[in-house]
PDB file of C-alpha atoms in Angstrom:
ATOM      1  CA  GLU A 763      32.293 -19.027 -23.574  1.00 89.00           C
ATOM      2  CA  ILE A 764      34.346 -20.212 -20.333  1.00 93.00           C
ATOM      3  CA  VAL A 765      33.800 -17.798 -17.714  1.00 96.00           C
ATOM      4  CA  LEU A 766      37.070 -17.845 -15.391  1.00 97.00           C
ATOM      5  CA  THR A 767      36.221 -16.762 -11.453  1.00 98.00           C
ATOM      6  CA  GLN A 768      38.960 -15.572  -9.577  1.00 98.00           C
ATOM      7  CA  SER A 769      38.957 -15.664  -5.931  1.00 96.00           C
ATOM      8  CA  PRO A 770      39.702 -13.753  -3.692  1.00 97.00           C
ATOM      9  CA  GLY A 771      39.383 -10.440  -5.106  1.00 97.00           C
ATOM     10  CA  THR A 772      42.089  -9.044  -2.834  1.00 98.00           C
ATOM     11  CA  LEU A 773      44.771 -11.204  -0.429  1.00 98.00           C
ATOM     12  CA  SER A 774      46.220  -9.115   2.138  1.00 98.00           C
ATOM     13  CA  LEU A 775      49.480 -10.843   3.262  1.00 97.00           C
ATOM     14  CA  SER A 776      52.928  -9.988   4.491  1.00 97.00           C
ATOM     15  CA  PRO A 777      56.155 -10.589   2.824  1.00 97.00           C
ATOM     16  CA  GLY A 778      57.501 -13.974   3.380  1.00 97.00           C
ATOM     17  CA  GLU A 779      53.933 -15.576   3.623  1.00 98.00           C
ATOM     18  CA  ARG A 780      52.311 -18.128   1.283  1.00 98.00           C
ATOM     19  CA  ALA A 781      49.541 -16.927  -1.365  1.00 98.00           C
ATOM     20  CA  THR A 782      47.433 -19.208  -2.579  1.00 98.00           C
ATOM     21  CA  LEU A 783      44.952 -17.725  -5.580  1.00 98.00           C
ATOM     22  CA  SER A 784      42.080 -19.652  -7.045  1.00 98.00           C
ATOM     23  CA  CYS A 785      40.773 -19.945 -10.669  1.00 98.00           C
ATOM     24  CA  ARG A 786      37.346 -21.477 -11.337  1.00 98.00           C
ATOM     25  CA  ALA A 787      36.195 -22.418 -14.729  1.00 96.00           C
ATOM     26  CA  SER A 788      32.508 -22.266 -15.752  1.00 96.00           C
ATOM     27  CA  GLN A 789      33.273 -25.489 -17.879  1.00 94.00           C
ATOM     28  CA  SER A 790      36.253 -27.920 -18.331  1.00 93.00           C
ATOM     29  CA  VAL A 791      39.477 -26.109 -19.509  1.00 93.00           C
ATOM     30  CA  SER A 792      40.662 -28.582 -22.318  1.00 83.00           C
ATOM     31  CA  SER A 793      44.177 -29.883 -21.944  1.00 78.00           C
ATOM     32  CA  SER A 794      44.731 -27.648 -18.945  1.00 84.00           C
ATOM     33  CA  TYR A 795      45.246 -24.779 -21.387  1.00 95.00           C
ATOM     34  CA  LEU A 796      45.327 -22.336 -18.353  1.00 97.00           C
ATOM     35  CA  ALA A 797      47.774 -19.432 -17.690  1.00 98.00           C
ATOM     36  CA  TRP A 798      48.483 -17.084 -15.066  1.00 98.00           C
ATOM     37  CA  TYR A 799      49.778 -13.701 -15.361  1.00 98.00           C
ATOM     38  CA  GLN A 800      51.318 -10.905 -12.981  1.00 98.00           C
ATOM     39  CA  GLN A 801      50.541  -7.205 -13.628  1.00 98.00           C
ATOM     40  CA  LYS A 802      51.997  -4.251 -11.826  1.00 98.00           C
ATOM     41  CA  PRO A 803      50.768  -0.720 -12.562  1.00 97.00           C
ATOM     42  CA  GLY A 804      51.503   0.723 -15.763  1.00 96.00           C
ATOM     43  CA  GLN A 805      52.807  -2.358 -16.841  1.00 98.00           C
ATOM     44  CA  ALA A 806      51.930  -5.048 -19.440  1.00 98.00           C
ATOM     45  CA  PRO A 807      51.035  -8.309 -18.174  1.00 98.00           C
ATOM     46  CA  ARG A 808      54.132 -10.568 -17.856  1.00 98.00           C
ATOM     47  CA  LEU A 809      53.338 -14.437 -18.043  1.00 98.00           C
ATOM     48  CA  LEU A 810      54.014 -16.880 -15.227  1.00 98.00           C
ATOM     49  CA  ILE A 811      52.615 -20.221 -15.930  1.00 98.00           C
ATOM     50  CA  TYR A 812      51.084 -22.019 -18.927  1.00 97.00           C
ATOM     51  CA  GLY A 813      49.972 -25.268 -19.311  1.00 96.00           C
ATOM     52  CA  ALA A 814      48.331 -24.693 -15.720  1.00 96.00           C
ATOM     53  CA  SER A 815      51.727 -26.061 -14.257  1.00 97.00           C
ATOM     54  CA  SER A 816      54.821 -24.996 -16.311  1.00 97.00           C
ATOM     55  CA  ARG A 817      56.771 -21.985 -15.499  1.00 98.00           C
ATOM     56  CA  ALA A 818      57.493 -19.533 -17.951  1.00 97.00           C
ATOM     57  CA  THR A 819      61.403 -18.893 -18.576  1.00 96.00           C
ATOM     58  CA  GLY A 820      62.810 -16.625 -16.161  1.00 97.00           C
ATOM     59  CA  ILE A 821      59.948 -17.205 -13.397  1.00 98.00           C
ATOM     60  CA  PRO A 822      61.416 -17.685 -10.201  1.00 97.00           C
ATOM     61  CA  ASP A 823      60.380 -21.439  -8.587  1.00 97.00           C
ATOM     62  CA  ARG A 824      58.569 -19.765  -5.647  1.00 98.00           C
ATOM     63  CA  PHE A 825      55.517 -19.258  -8.253  1.00 98.00           C
ATOM     64  CA  SER A 826      53.897 -22.612  -9.021  1.00 98.00           C
ATOM     65  CA  GLY A 827      50.566 -23.674 -10.848  1.00 97.00           C
ATOM     66  CA  SER A 828      48.830 -26.786  -9.957  1.00 96.00           C
ATOM     67  CA  GLY A 829      44.890 -27.921 -11.233  1.00 96.00           C
ATOM     68  CA  SER A 830      42.833 -29.407 -13.842  1.00 94.00           C
ATOM     69  CA  GLY A 831      39.396 -29.518 -15.368  1.00 93.00           C
ATOM     70  CA  THR A 832      37.589 -26.491 -13.893  1.00 96.00           C
ATOM     71  CA  ASP A 833      39.833 -25.783 -10.570  1.00 97.00           C
ATOM     72  CA  PHE A 834      43.253 -24.249 -10.899  1.00 97.00           C
ATOM     73  CA  THR A 835      45.548 -22.659  -8.407  1.00 98.00           C
ATOM     74  CA  LEU A 836      48.404 -20.309  -8.363  1.00 98.00           C
ATOM     75  CA  THR A 837      50.635 -20.522  -5.387  1.00 98.00           C
ATOM     76  CA  ILE A 838      53.632 -18.127  -4.310  1.00 98.00           C
ATOM     77  CA  SER A 839      55.428 -19.846  -1.583  1.00 97.00           C
ATOM     78  CA  ARG A 840      57.206 -16.894  -0.212  1.00 97.00           C
ATOM     79  CA  LEU A 841      56.056 -13.614  -1.135  1.00 98.00           C
ATOM     80  CA  GLU A 842      59.053 -11.096  -1.867  1.00 98.00           C
ATOM     81  CA  PRO A 843      58.120  -7.349  -2.230  1.00 97.00           C
ATOM     82  CA  GLU A 844      57.906  -7.295  -5.763  1.00 97.00           C
ATOM     83  CA  ASP A 845      55.353  -9.997  -5.803  1.00 98.00           C
ATOM     84  CA  PHE A 846      52.723  -7.720  -4.737  1.00 98.00           C
ATOM     85  CA  ALA A 847      50.507  -7.195  -7.615  1.00 98.00           C
ATOM     86  CA  VAL A 848      47.613  -8.165  -9.542  1.00 98.00           C
ATOM     87  CA  TYR A 849      47.124 -11.618 -10.873  1.00 98.00           C
ATOM     88  CA  TYR A 850      45.092 -12.983 -13.861  1.00 98.00           C
ATOM     89  CA  CYS A 851      44.325 -16.309 -15.110  1.00 98.00           C
ATOM     90  CA  GLN A 852      43.344 -17.098 -18.618  1.00 98.00           C
ATOM     91  CA  GLN A 853      42.228 -19.863 -20.726  1.00 97.00           C
ATOM     92  CA  TYR A 854      43.586 -20.151 -23.977  1.00 94.00           C
ATOM     93  CA  GLY A 855      42.093 -23.587 -25.465  1.00 76.00           C
ATOM     94  CA  SER A 856      38.953 -22.225 -27.047  1.00 72.00           C
ATOM     95  CA  SER A 857      37.597 -18.477 -27.458  1.00 92.00           C
ATOM     96  CA  PRO A 858      40.183 -17.489 -24.938  1.00 95.00           C
ATOM     97  CA  SER A 859      38.913 -15.322 -21.782  1.00 97.00           C
ATOM     98  CA  PHE A 860      40.651 -13.896 -18.629  1.00 98.00           C
ATOM     99  CA  GLY A 861      39.679 -14.075 -15.077  1.00 98.00           C
ATOM    100  CA  GLY A 862      38.786 -10.848 -13.151  1.00 98.00           C
ATOM    101  CA  GLY A 863      42.028 -11.002 -11.223  1.00 98.00           C
ATOM    102  CA  THR A 864      43.392 -11.098  -7.534  1.00 98.00           C
ATOM    103  CA  LYS A 865      44.982  -8.349  -6.160  1.00 98.00           C
ATOM    104  CA  VAL A 866      47.988  -9.415  -3.647  1.00 98.00           C
ATOM    105  CA  GLU A 867      48.563  -6.350  -1.346  1.00 97.00           C
ATOM    106  CA  ILE A 868      50.862  -5.882   1.324  1.00 95.00           C
ATOM    107  CA  LYS A 869      49.001  -6.264   4.936  1.00 93.00           C
TER     108      LYS A 869
ATOM    109  CA  GLN B1408      64.998 -10.657 -28.772  1.00 96.00           C
ATOM    110  CA  VAL B1409      61.133 -10.410 -29.251  1.00 97.00           C
ATOM    111  CA  GLN B1410      59.780  -7.029 -29.082  1.00 98.00           C
ATOM    112  CA  LEU B1411      56.293  -5.486 -29.793  1.00 98.00           C
ATOM    113  CA  VAL B1412      56.211  -1.939 -30.047  1.00 98.00           C
ATOM    114  CA  GLN B1413      52.871  -0.137 -29.957  1.00 98.00           C
ATOM    115  CA  SER B1414      51.995   3.534 -31.304  1.00 98.00           C
ATOM    116  CA  GLY B1415      51.420   6.334 -28.856  1.00 97.00           C
ATOM    117  CA  SER B1416      48.485   7.707 -26.942  1.00 98.00           C
ATOM    118  CA  GLU B1417      45.458   8.919 -28.728  1.00 98.00           C
ATOM    119  CA  LEU B1418      43.026  11.217 -27.729  1.00 98.00           C
ATOM    120  CA  LYS B1419      39.710  11.182 -30.053  1.00 98.00           C
ATOM    121  CA  LYS B1420      36.275  12.603 -29.901  1.00 98.00           C
ATOM    122  CA  PRO B1421      33.209  10.467 -29.873  1.00 98.00           C
ATOM    123  CA  GLY B1422      32.342   9.427 -33.313  1.00 98.00           C
ATOM    124  CA  ALA B1423      35.880   9.535 -34.781  1.00 98.00           C
ATOM    125  CA  SER B1424      38.081   6.453 -35.403  1.00 98.00           C
ATOM    126  CA  VAL B1425      41.863   5.589 -34.161  1.00 98.00           C
ATOM    127  CA  LYS B1426      44.095   3.060 -35.638  1.00 98.00           C
ATOM    128  CA  VAL B1427      46.771   1.562 -33.394  1.00 98.00           C
ATOM    129  CA  SER B1428      49.643   0.116 -34.782  1.00 98.00           C
ATOM    130  CA  CYS B1429      51.937  -2.925 -33.227  1.00 98.00           C
ATOM    131  CA  LYS B1430      55.179  -3.293 -34.921  1.00 98.00           C
ATOM    132  CA  ALA B1431      56.799  -6.753 -34.011  1.00 98.00           C
ATOM    133  CA  SER B1432      60.655  -7.495 -34.333  1.00 98.00           C
ATOM    134  CA  GLY B1433      62.949 -10.525 -33.424  1.00 97.00           C
ATOM    135  CA  TYR B1434      60.949 -13.268 -34.954  1.00 97.00           C
ATOM    136  CA  THR B1435      59.354 -14.317 -38.380  1.00 97.00           C
ATOM    137  CA  PHE B1436      56.001 -12.277 -38.100  1.00 97.00           C
ATOM    138  CA  THR B1437      53.963 -14.610 -40.002  1.00 97.00           C
ATOM    139  CA  SER B1438      54.870 -17.637 -37.939  1.00 96.00           C
ATOM    140  CA  TYR B1439      52.558 -16.716 -34.797  1.00 96.00           C
ATOM    141  CA  ALA B1440      49.415 -15.302 -34.425  1.00 96.00           C
ATOM    142  CA  MET B1441      48.834 -11.954 -32.937  1.00 98.00           C
ATOM    143  CA  ASN B1442      46.136 -10.997 -30.270  1.00 98.00           C
ATOM    144  CA  TRP B1443      44.567  -7.960 -29.040  1.00 98.00           C
ATOM    145  CA  VAL B1444      43.683  -7.427 -25.430  1.00 98.00           C
ATOM    146  CA  ARG B1445      41.625  -4.352 -23.732  1.00 98.00           C
ATOM    147  CA  GLN B1446      41.964  -2.959 -20.263  1.00 98.00           C
ATOM    148  CA  ALA B1447      39.562  -0.271 -19.066  1.00 98.00           C
ATOM    149  CA  PRO B1448      40.766   2.269 -16.499  1.00 97.00           C
ATOM    150  CA  GLY B1449      40.924   0.344 -13.026  1.00 96.00           C
ATOM    151  CA  GLN B1450      39.483  -2.796 -14.632  1.00 97.00           C
ATOM    152  CA  GLY B1451      40.749  -6.498 -15.786  1.00 98.00           C
ATOM    153  CA  LEU B1452      42.128  -7.755 -19.208  1.00 98.00           C
ATOM    154  CA  GLU B1453      39.498  -8.805 -22.098  1.00 98.00           C
ATOM    155  CA  TRP B1454      40.469 -10.496 -25.108  1.00 97.00           C
ATOM    156  CA  MET B1455      39.291  -8.955 -28.146  1.00 98.00           C
ATOM    157  CA  GLY B1456      40.210 -11.542 -30.539  1.00 97.00           C
ATOM    158  CA  TRP B1457      43.183 -12.605 -32.738  1.00 97.00           C
ATOM    159  CA  ILE B1458      44.629 -12.365 -36.527  1.00 97.00           C
ATOM    160  CA  ASN B1459      46.322 -15.035 -38.209  1.00 97.00           C
ATOM    161  CA  THR B1460      49.356 -13.502 -39.284  1.00 97.00           C
ATOM    162  CA  ASN B1461      49.916 -15.878 -42.104  1.00 96.00           C
ATOM    163  CA  THR B1462      46.446 -15.416 -43.899  1.00 96.00           C
ATOM    164  CA  GLY B1463      45.207 -12.440 -42.423  1.00 96.00           C
ATOM    165  CA  ASN B1464      42.175 -13.854 -41.020  1.00 97.00           C
ATOM    166  CA  PRO B1465      40.754 -12.120 -38.082  1.00 97.00           C
ATOM    167  CA  THR B1466      38.864 -13.844 -35.394  1.00 96.00           C
ATOM    168  CA  TYR B1467      36.575 -11.354 -33.038  1.00 97.00           C
ATOM    169  CA  ALA B1468      35.674 -12.016 -29.519  1.00 96.00           C
ATOM    170  CA  GLN B1469      31.859 -11.490 -28.342  1.00 94.00           C
ATOM    171  CA  GLY B1470      31.724  -7.730 -28.180  1.00 94.00           C
ATOM    172  CA  PHE B1471      34.001  -6.986 -30.437  1.00 97.00           C
ATOM    173  CA  THR B1472      32.394  -7.197 -33.573  1.00 95.00           C
ATOM    174  CA  GLY B1473      31.166  -4.568 -36.054  1.00 94.00           C
ATOM    175  CA  ARG B1474      33.727  -1.460 -35.044  1.00 97.00           C
ATOM    176  CA  PHE B1475      36.851  -3.369 -34.404  1.00 98.00           C
ATOM    177  CA  VAL B1476      39.096  -4.585 -37.192  1.00 98.00           C
ATOM    178  CA  PHE B1477      42.173  -6.382 -37.155  1.00 98.00           C
ATOM    179  CA  SER B1478      44.558  -6.058 -40.260  1.00 98.00           C
ATOM    180  CA  LEU B1479      48.209  -6.541 -41.108  1.00 97.00           C
ATOM    181  CA  ASP B1480      51.021  -5.357 -43.108  1.00 98.00           C
ATOM    182  CA  THR B1481      53.661  -8.198 -43.215  1.00 97.00           C
ATOM    183  CA  SER B1482      55.970  -6.050 -45.449  1.00 97.00           C
ATOM    184  CA  VAL B1483      56.839  -4.344 -42.169  1.00 97.00           C
ATOM    185  CA  SER B1484      55.758  -6.838 -39.410  1.00 98.00           C
ATOM    186  CA  THR B1485      53.225  -4.833 -38.370  1.00 98.00           C
ATOM    187  CA  ALA B1486      49.443  -5.460 -36.736  1.00 98.00           C
ATOM    188  CA  TYR B1487      46.809  -2.953 -36.469  1.00 98.00           C
ATOM    189  CA  LEU B1488      43.631  -2.606 -34.642  1.00 98.00           C
ATOM    190  CA  GLN B1489      41.149   0.046 -36.018  1.00 98.00           C
ATOM    191  CA  ILE B1490      38.156   1.099 -33.907  1.00 98.00           C
ATOM    192  CA  SER B1491      35.492   3.186 -35.561  1.00 98.00           C
ATOM    193  CA  SER B1492      32.444   5.349 -34.220  1.00 98.00           C
ATOM    194  CA  LEU B1493      34.579   5.575 -31.052  1.00 98.00           C
ATOM    195  CA  LYS B1494      32.571   6.055 -27.738  1.00 98.00           C
ATOM    196  CA  ALA B1495      33.496   7.084 -24.273  1.00 97.00           C
ATOM    197  CA  GLU B1496      33.503   3.540 -23.162  1.00 97.00           C
ATOM    198  CA  ASP B1497      36.023   2.450 -25.642  1.00 98.00           C
ATOM    199  CA  THR B1498      38.534   4.545 -23.355  1.00 98.00           C
ATOM    200  CA  ALA B1499      41.119   1.893 -22.461  1.00 98.00           C
ATOM    201  CA  VAL B1500      44.709   0.521 -22.665  1.00 98.00           C
ATOM    202  CA  TYR B1501      44.923  -1.842 -25.852  1.00 98.00           C
ATOM    203  CA  TYR B1502      47.452  -4.228 -25.979  1.00 98.00           C
ATOM    204  CA  CYS B1503      48.876  -6.608 -28.729  1.00 98.00           C
ATOM    205  CA  ALA B1504      50.159  -9.981 -27.516  1.00 98.00           C
ATOM    206  CA  ARG B1505      52.082 -12.425 -29.424  1.00 97.00           C
ATOM    207  CA  ASP B1506      50.621 -15.946 -29.342  1.00 93.00           C
ATOM    208  CA  PHE B1507      52.732 -18.958 -28.447  1.00 93.00           C
ATOM    209  CA  SER B1508      50.979 -20.531 -31.633  1.00 90.00           C
ATOM    210  CA  TRP B1509      50.225 -19.941 -35.138  1.00 89.00           C
ATOM    211  CA  ASP B1510      46.454 -20.715 -34.749  1.00 88.00           C
ATOM    212  CA  GLY B1511      45.466 -18.611 -31.833  1.00 85.00           C
ATOM    213  CA  SER B1512      45.746 -21.250 -29.238  1.00 86.00           C
ATOM    214  CA  GLY B1513      48.546 -20.631 -27.233  1.00 89.00           C
ATOM    215  CA  TRP B1514      49.576 -18.432 -24.186  1.00 95.00           C
ATOM    216  CA  TYR B1515      50.905 -14.882 -24.580  1.00 97.00           C
ATOM    217  CA  LYS B1516      54.507 -14.627 -23.597  1.00 97.00           C
ATOM    218  CA  TYR B1517      55.196 -11.181 -25.327  1.00 98.00           C
ATOM    219  CA  TRP B1518      53.122  -7.889 -25.033  1.00 98.00           C
ATOM    220  CA  GLY B1519      53.270  -4.632 -26.362  1.00 98.00           C
ATOM    221  CA  GLN B1520      53.644  -1.801 -24.234  1.00 98.00           C
ATOM    222  CA  GLY B1521      49.945  -0.787 -24.329  1.00 98.00           C
ATOM    223  CA  THR B1522      48.447   2.156 -26.196  1.00 98.00           C
ATOM    224  CA  LEU B1523      46.071   4.318 -24.258  1.00 98.00           C
ATOM    225  CA  VAL B1524      42.996   5.411 -26.324  1.00 98.00           C
ATOM    226  CA  THR B1525      40.918   8.199 -24.161  1.00 98.00           C
ATOM    227  CA  VAL B1526      37.662   8.917 -26.194  1.00 98.00           C
ATOM    228  CA  SER B1527      36.483  12.501 -24.857  1.00 97.00           C
ATOM    229  CA  SER B1528      34.471  15.458 -26.154  1.00 95.00           C
TER     230      SER B1528
END
């Protein structure tokens, strides 16, 4: 089973700042089968990124994903008010699993 | 457009059973796997497993064997999650999520709205 560790647990930033979220896997994620989701309170998760770096349909280009192997990053270039939420990484290559989440909160 | 509509909130007593439904529309139901994801109050997402909507074969994640059963009714494009012998720790929101792939190896663009199951005496 692949364990995903997200850091930091909470990121306190101001609108307009850059957010960098990390997701580290306990073993290599095959074929970069890694996705990122955004979740707001009371809502279902929303797909942002799949294949480590491909943006899902309708996702603004301020969201970008990078990485391979065991280290992956989600970057939000300039935070908009609607971006404050919890973000989860997921590996879906083998017996899928989610990371514990990073909360991006307003500073 | 693709939609997954889940059944409403449930309040159950310990030891009871519950069956959550997930009705799909806007696509060919048997062409994509269906996943189930649990989220306990204030906690993260936990993958429970998936079901092959073509064969009906379920795959359960560790920790979700025995009391959890995935099933289908393809005639009405609906997936089901049944939980038996409910415990307080089963209290959570349960989501269905459509896989990008037929074989459970994809990402999840489409999600149901979630069903809150509360277990309390």
